[in-house]
XYZ file of C-alpha atoms in Angstrom:
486
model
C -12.712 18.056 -7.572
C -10.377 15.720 -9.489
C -6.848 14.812 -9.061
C -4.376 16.119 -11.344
C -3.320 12.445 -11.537
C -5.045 10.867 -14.238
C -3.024 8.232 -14.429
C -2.705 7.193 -11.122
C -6.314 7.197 -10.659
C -6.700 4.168 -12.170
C -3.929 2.121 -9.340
C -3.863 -0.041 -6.672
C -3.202 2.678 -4.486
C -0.762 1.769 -1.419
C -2.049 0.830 1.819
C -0.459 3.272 4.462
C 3.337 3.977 5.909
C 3.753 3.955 9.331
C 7.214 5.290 10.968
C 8.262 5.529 14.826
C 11.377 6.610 16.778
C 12.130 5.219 20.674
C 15.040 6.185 22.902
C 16.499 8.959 20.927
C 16.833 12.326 21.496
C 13.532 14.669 22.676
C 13.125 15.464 18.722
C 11.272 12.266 17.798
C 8.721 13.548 16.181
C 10.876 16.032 13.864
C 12.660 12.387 13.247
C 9.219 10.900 12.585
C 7.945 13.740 10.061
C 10.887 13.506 8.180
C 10.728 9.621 8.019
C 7.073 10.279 6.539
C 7.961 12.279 4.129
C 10.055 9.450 2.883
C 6.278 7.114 2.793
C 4.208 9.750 1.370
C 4.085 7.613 -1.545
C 2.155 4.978 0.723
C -0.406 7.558 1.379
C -1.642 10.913 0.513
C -5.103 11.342 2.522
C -4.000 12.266 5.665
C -1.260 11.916 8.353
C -0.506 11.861 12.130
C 2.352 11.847 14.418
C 1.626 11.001 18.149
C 4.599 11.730 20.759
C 5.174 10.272 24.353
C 7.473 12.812 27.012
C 7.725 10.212 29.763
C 4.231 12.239 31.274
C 1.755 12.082 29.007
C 0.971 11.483 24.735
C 0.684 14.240 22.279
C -0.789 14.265 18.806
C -1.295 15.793 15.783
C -3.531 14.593 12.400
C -4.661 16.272 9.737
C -5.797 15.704 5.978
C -3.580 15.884 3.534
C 0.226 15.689 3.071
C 2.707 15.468 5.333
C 4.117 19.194 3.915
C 1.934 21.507 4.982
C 0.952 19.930 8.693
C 4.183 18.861 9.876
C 6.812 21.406 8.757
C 6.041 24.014 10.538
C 8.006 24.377 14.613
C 5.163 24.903 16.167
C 3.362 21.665 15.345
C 6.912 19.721 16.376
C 7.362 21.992 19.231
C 4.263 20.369 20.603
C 4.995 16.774 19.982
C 7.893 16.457 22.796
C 9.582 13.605 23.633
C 12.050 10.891 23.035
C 9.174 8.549 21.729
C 6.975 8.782 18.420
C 5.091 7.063 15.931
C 3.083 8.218 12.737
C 1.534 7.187 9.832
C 0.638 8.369 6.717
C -3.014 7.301 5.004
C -5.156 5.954 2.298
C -8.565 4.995 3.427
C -8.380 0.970 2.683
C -11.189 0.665 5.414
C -13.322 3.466 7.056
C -14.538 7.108 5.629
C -12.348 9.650 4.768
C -12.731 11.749 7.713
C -10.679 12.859 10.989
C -11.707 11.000 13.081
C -9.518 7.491 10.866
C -6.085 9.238 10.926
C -3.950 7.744 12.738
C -2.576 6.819 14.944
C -5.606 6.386 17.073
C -5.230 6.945 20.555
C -6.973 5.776 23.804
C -6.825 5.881 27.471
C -6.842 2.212 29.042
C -6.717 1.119 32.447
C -2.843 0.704 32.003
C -2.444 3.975 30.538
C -2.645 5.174 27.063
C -2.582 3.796 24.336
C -1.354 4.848 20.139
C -1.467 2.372 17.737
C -0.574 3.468 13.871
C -1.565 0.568 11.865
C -0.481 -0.552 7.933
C -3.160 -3.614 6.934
C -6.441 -4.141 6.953
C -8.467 -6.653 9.464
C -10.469 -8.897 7.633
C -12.824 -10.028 10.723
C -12.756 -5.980 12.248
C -16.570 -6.501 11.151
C -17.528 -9.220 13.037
C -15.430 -8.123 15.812
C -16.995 -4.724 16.062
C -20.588 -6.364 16.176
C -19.700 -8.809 18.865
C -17.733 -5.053 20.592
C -20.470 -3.722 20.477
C -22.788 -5.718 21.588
C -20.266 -6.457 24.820
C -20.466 -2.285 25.602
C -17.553 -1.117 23.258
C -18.033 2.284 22.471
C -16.262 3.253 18.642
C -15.456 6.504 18.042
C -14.063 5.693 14.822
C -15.022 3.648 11.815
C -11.328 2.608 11.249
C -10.510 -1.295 11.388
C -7.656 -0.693 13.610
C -9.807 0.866 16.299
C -11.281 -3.101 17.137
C -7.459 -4.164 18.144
C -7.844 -0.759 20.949
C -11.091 -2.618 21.816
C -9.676 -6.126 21.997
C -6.629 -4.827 24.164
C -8.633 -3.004 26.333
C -11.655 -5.864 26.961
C -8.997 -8.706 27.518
C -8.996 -10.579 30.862
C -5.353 -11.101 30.603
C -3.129 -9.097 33.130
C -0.128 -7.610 31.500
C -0.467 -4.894 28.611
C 1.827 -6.849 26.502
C -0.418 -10.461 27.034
C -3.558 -8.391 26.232
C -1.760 -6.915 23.158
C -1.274 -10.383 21.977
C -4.473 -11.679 23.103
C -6.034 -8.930 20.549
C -3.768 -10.209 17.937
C -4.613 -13.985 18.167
C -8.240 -12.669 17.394
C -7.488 -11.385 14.379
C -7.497 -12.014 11.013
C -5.497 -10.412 7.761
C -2.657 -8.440 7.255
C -0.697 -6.351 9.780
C 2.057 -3.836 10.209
C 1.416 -2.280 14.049
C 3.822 0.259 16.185
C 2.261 0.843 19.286
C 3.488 3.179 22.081
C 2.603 2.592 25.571
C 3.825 4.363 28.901
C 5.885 1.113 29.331
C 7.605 1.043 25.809
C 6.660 0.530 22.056
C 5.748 -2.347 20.169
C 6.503 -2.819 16.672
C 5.162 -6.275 15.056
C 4.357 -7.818 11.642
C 1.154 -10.345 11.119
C 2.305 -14.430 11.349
C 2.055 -14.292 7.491
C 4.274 -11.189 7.298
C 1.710 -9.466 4.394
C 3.045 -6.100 4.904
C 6.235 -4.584 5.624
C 8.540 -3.906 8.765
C 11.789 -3.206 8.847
C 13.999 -1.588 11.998
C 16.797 0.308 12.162
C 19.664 2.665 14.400
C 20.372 6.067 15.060
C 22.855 6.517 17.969
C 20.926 5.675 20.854
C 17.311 5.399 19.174
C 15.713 2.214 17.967
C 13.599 3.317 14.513
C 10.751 1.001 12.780
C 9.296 1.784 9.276
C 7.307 0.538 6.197
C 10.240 0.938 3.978
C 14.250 1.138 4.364
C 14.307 4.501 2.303
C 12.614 6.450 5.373
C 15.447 5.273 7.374
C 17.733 6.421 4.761
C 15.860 9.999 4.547
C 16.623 10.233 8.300
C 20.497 9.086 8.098
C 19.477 5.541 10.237
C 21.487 2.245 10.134
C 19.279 -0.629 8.473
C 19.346 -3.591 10.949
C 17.052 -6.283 9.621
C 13.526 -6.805 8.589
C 11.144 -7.611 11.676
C 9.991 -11.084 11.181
C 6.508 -12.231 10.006
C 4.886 -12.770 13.741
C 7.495 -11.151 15.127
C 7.387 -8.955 18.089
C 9.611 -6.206 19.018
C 9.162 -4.497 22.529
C 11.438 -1.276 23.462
C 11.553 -0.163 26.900
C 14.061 2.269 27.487
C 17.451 0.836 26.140
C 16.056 -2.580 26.487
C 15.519 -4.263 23.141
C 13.733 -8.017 23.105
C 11.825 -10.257 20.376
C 9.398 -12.307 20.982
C 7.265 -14.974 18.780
C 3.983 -15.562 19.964
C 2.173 -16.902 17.233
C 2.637 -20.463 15.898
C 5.122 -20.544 12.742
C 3.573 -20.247 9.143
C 5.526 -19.968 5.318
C 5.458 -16.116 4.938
C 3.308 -14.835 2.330
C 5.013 -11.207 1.731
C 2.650 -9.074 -1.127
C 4.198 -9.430 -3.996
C 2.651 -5.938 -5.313
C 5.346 -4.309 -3.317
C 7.925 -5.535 -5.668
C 6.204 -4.249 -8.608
C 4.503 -0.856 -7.538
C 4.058 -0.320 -3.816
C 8.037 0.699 -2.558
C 9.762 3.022 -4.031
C 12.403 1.814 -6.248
C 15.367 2.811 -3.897
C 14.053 0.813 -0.930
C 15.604 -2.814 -0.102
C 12.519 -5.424 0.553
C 13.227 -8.702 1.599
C 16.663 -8.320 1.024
C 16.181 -7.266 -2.614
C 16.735 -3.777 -4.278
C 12.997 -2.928 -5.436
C 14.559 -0.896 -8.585
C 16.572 -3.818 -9.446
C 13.897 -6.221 -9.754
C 11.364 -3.760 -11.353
C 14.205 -3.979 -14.170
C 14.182 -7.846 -13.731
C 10.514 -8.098 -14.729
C 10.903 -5.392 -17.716
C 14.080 -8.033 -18.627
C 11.745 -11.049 -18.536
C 8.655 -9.284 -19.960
C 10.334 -8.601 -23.064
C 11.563 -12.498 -22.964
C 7.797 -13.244 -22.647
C 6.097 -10.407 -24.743
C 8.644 -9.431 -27.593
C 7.370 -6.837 -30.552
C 8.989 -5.144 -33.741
C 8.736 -1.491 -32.252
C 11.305 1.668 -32.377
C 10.992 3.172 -29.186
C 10.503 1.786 -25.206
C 8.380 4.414 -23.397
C 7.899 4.010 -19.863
C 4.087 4.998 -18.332
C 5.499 8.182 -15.420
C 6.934 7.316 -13.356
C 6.275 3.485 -11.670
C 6.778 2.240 -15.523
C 10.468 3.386 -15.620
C 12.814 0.205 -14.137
C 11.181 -2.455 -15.983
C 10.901 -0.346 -18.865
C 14.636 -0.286 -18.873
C 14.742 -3.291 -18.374
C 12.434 -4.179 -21.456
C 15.068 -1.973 -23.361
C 17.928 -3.597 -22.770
C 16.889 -7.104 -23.134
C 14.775 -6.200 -26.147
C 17.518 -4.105 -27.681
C 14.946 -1.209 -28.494
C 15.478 2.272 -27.759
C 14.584 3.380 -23.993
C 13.076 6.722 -24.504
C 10.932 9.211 -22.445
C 7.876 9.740 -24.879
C 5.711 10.480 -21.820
C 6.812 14.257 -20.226
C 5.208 14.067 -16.950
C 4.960 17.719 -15.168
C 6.060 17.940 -11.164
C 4.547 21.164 -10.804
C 0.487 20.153 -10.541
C -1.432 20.396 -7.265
C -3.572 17.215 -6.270
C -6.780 18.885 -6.991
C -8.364 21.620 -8.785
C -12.023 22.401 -9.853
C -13.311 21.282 -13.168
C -16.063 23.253 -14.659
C -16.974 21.035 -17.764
C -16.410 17.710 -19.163
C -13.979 19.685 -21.808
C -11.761 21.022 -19.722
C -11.960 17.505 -17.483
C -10.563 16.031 -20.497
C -8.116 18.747 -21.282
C -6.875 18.085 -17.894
C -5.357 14.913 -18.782
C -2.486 16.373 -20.099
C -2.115 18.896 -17.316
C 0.528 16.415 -15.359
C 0.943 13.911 -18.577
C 2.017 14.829 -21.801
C 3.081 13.233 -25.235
C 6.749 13.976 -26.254
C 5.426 14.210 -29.707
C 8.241 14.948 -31.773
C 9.685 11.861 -30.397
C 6.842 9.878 -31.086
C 5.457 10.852 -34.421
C 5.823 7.578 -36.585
C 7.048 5.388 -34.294
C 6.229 1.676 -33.314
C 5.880 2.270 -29.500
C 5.977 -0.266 -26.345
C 4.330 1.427 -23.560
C 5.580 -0.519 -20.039
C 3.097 0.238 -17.279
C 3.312 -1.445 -13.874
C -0.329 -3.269 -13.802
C -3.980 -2.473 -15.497
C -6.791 -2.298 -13.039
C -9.973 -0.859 -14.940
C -8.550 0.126 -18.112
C -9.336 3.772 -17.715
C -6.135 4.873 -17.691
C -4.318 2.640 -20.509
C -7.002 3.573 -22.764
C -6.122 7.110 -21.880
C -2.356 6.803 -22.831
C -2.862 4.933 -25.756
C -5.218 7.461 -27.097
C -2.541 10.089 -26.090
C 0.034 8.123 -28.201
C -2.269 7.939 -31.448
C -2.557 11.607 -31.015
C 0.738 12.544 -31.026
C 1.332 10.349 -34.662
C 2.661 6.958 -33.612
C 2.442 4.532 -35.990
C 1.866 1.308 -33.509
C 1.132 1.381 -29.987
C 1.842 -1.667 -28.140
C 1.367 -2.271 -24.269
C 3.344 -4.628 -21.989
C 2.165 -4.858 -18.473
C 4.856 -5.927 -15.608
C 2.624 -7.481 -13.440
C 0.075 -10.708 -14.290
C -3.782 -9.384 -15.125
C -5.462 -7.907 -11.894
C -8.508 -10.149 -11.460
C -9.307 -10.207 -8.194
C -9.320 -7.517 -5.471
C -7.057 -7.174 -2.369
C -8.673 -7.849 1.227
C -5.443 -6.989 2.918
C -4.912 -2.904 3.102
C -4.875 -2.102 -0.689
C -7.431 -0.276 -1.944
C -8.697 -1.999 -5.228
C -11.845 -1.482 -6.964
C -14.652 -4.930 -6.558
C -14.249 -7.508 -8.834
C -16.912 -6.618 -11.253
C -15.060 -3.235 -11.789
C -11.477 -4.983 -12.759
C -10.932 -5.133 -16.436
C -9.081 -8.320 -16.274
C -12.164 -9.855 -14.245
C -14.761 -9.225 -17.258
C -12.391 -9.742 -20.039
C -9.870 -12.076 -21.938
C -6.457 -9.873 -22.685
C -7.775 -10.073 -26.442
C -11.071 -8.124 -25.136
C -8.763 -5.857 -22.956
C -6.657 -5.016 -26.367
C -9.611 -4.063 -27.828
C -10.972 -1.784 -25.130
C -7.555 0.013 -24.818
C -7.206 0.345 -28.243
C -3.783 -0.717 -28.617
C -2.183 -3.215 -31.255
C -1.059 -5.899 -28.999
C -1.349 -6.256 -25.137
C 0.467 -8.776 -23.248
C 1.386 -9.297 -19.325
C 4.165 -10.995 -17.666
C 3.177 -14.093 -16.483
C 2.757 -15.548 -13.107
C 6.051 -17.430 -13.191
C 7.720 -15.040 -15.142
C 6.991 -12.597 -12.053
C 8.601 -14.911 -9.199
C 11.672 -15.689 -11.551
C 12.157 -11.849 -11.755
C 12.608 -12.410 -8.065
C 15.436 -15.247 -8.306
C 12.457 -17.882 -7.842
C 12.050 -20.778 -10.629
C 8.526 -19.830 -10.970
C 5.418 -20.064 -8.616
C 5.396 -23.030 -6.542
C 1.577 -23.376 -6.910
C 1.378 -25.626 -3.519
C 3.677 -23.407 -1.337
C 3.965 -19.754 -3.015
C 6.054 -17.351 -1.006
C 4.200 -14.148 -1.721
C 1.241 -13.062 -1.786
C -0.508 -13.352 -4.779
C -4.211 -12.772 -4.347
C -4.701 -10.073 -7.003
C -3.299 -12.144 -9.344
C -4.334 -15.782 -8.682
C -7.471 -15.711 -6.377
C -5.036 -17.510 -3.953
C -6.285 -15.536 -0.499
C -3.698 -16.852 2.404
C -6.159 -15.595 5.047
C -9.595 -16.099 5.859
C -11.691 -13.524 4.678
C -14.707 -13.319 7.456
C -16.068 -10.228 6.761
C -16.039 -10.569 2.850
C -17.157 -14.220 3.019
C -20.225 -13.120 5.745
C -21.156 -10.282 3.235
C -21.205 -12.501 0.029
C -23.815 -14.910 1.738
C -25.521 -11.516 2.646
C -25.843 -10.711 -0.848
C -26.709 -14.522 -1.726
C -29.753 -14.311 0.715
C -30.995 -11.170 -0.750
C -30.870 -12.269 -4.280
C -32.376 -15.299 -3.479
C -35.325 -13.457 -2.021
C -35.682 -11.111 -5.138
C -35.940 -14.221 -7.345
C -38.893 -15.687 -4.811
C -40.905 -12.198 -4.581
């Protein structure tokens, strides 16, 4: 099986979207499925919806999309109750199997326990062995299961102080709503990695990964929760609290360019808006005698416009991209495999015949894919094909809930942007630059001692610790030293 997707094969694909409803009506979860419809974009492997009726928790996961599992009554009907969370999933950490969906659920001493995460734990390793070795029992191989573990091991006495006592243990990026009997939690890591934001509807409180699911579901934005924020709901009762010590937020910086969808607000800025910002300052950066502005389907679109109208070139559609493709379908032969390319991509060649092109994609990871369109544009007559990427060259992966190839497998990791021209096959190739990225965002440029994103996958510049990476590395170390002594 292949997807349908060749182009978004070769992505950062988004971590996960999480999505929960307190205090409204009994119809939370029909609230919740709707709100994850909104997030599919954040992931397309699976999805869950757990509900609480003031007796006991109900839940539903499956692979796959959220259409299919959760539009059907009977799979609402029996997720009752006023209270819900779900999440939709790429598999960042853990197989692709059942048992990771989320959310996960437990039964604790205090009761139970559903906890739908958006992150990844860079210690969950370490933490699991030392579990593990205290009597912890995993039924999953999910990095989110360790917080259940953490929670449910702690010697503290309230639900809420051994919810934070988990927390202080560990490390990297989190986005967590939790539902207890007592209430649910929603909270953001210290460094505020990922995204929270919360919202109204009448009576109900409503958290999500991005302000469009509130939108979807006709919700009130309120604010964003904070970076080490916590938010508990009981009943009507709404309180904050800020158990961590303070740190400079380090929001990703990806989500600007490729994560949220373009009509979402994050941190206080219209997504679509800046996407154009960077197309505006790439072609500042990156300009090229061309005829035509093609956007890469369909993440290349705002900052191709924007490219356009600083640049002055034509904005045209040179890339027909079909909505009508399933994920998946079998491939008997490396001919049709290549055929199938154009089965969700196609060149909009009577456009493109004997043009100068600028293709404006959102970021390069192995190459696969540009190659693929550039090849696409020589075969449909063009006369120049130039690329201009709207995000700095992807050199280092993500430890933080994006899934990203290792190192060795980034193209911008083995080569200089002259060797990545090359392997494309394209005239010219540049990138926006670092600087040129944060003043797309109303920032002078990257303050190199005190950045306010998150930056990794562009700079190396990790705000974390990485445990389980660094323990893994030395791993490796020892076991090519001992090749070289045998």
């Amino acid at each position: 099986m292949l997807t349908t997707n060749p182009f978004d094969d070769d992505k950062l694909r988004e971590e996960c979207g999480i999505f929960g409803v307190s205090g409204g009506d009994e119809d939370a979860a029909a609230l919740v499925a709707l709100g994850l419809h909104a997030l599919q974009h954040r992931g397309q492997e699976a999805a869950g919806i757990t509900s609480w009726d003031g007796r006991e928790f109900h839940t539903h996961r499956a692979m796959g999309h959220v259409a299919g599992n959760f539009d059907r009554d009977d799979v609402i009907r029996a997720l009752p109750g006023a209270a819900a969370c779900g999440h939709v999933r790429y598999s960042t950490t853990g197989e692709t199997a059942l048992r990771n969906v989320q959310p996960l659920y437990a039964e604790l001493a205090s009761g139970g326990f559903a906890i739908a995460h958006n992150g990844n734990i860079s210690n969950a390793m370490r933490l699991r062995r030392e579990l593990v070795r205290r009597g912890s029992i995993f039924q999953s191989t999910s990095d989110t299961e360790t917080i259940i573990h953490l929670v449910a091991t702690s010697n503290y006495r309230t639900l809420l102080d051994k919810f934070i006592d988990a927390l202080k243990q560990v490390e990297g990026a989190y986005s967590l709503i939790v539902m207890t009997p007592e209430g649910m939690i929603a909270c953001r890591d210290p460094l505020g990695i990922r995204p929270l934001v919360m919202g109204r509807l009448a009576g109900a409180i409503i958290f999500a990964s991005e302000t469009v699911a509130l939108d979807v579901v006709g919700a009130d934005f309120v604010r964003a929760i904070e970076p080490g924020e916590l938010v508990i709901v009981q009943g009507q009762e709404l309180r904050s609290i800020h158990p961590f010590a303070p740190q400079r937020a380090r929001p990703c910086i990806f989500e600007h360019v490729y994560f949220s969808r373009p009509d979402s607000i994050v941190d206080g800025s219209s997504v679509y808006s800046v996407r154009k910002a960077i197309g505006a300052q790439l072609a500042v950066e990156a300009p090229v005698e061309a005829d035509l502005v093609i956007p890469v389907p369909d993440s290349g679109v705002p900052a191709a416009i924007g490219y356009a109208q600083q640049s002055g070139i034509p904005f045209e559609l040179g890339i027909i991209r079909s909505h009508y493709i399933g994920r998946t379908f079998i491939q008997p032969g490396d001919k049709v495999r290549h055929l199938g390319v154009k089965l969700k991509h196609n060149a909009n060649r009577a456009l493109i015949a004997g043009k100068r092109v600028v293709l404006i994609d959102d970021s390069i990871v192995r190459g696969t894919t540009s190659l693929k369109i550039v090849t696409m544009m020589r075969e449909a007559g063009a006369a120049a094909v130039h690329m201009r990427i709207a995000s700095p060259p992807t050199r280092h992966s993500c430890f933080y809930g994006v899934d990203t190839p290792e190192r060795a497998k980034l193209l911008a990791a083995k080569l200089d942007v002259d060797g990545m021209t090359d392997f494309i096959h394209a005239d010219s190739l540049a990138f926006i630059s670092i600087d040129g990225l944060y003043k797309a965002l109303g920032e002078h440029g990257r303050n190199a001692g005190a950045p306010s994103h998150c930056d990794a996958c562009f700079t190396g510049d990790y705000p974390t610790r990485l445990t389980d990476q660094d323990e893994a590395e030395t791993v490796d170390q020892f076991a090519l030293l001992a090749e070289r002594v045998t």
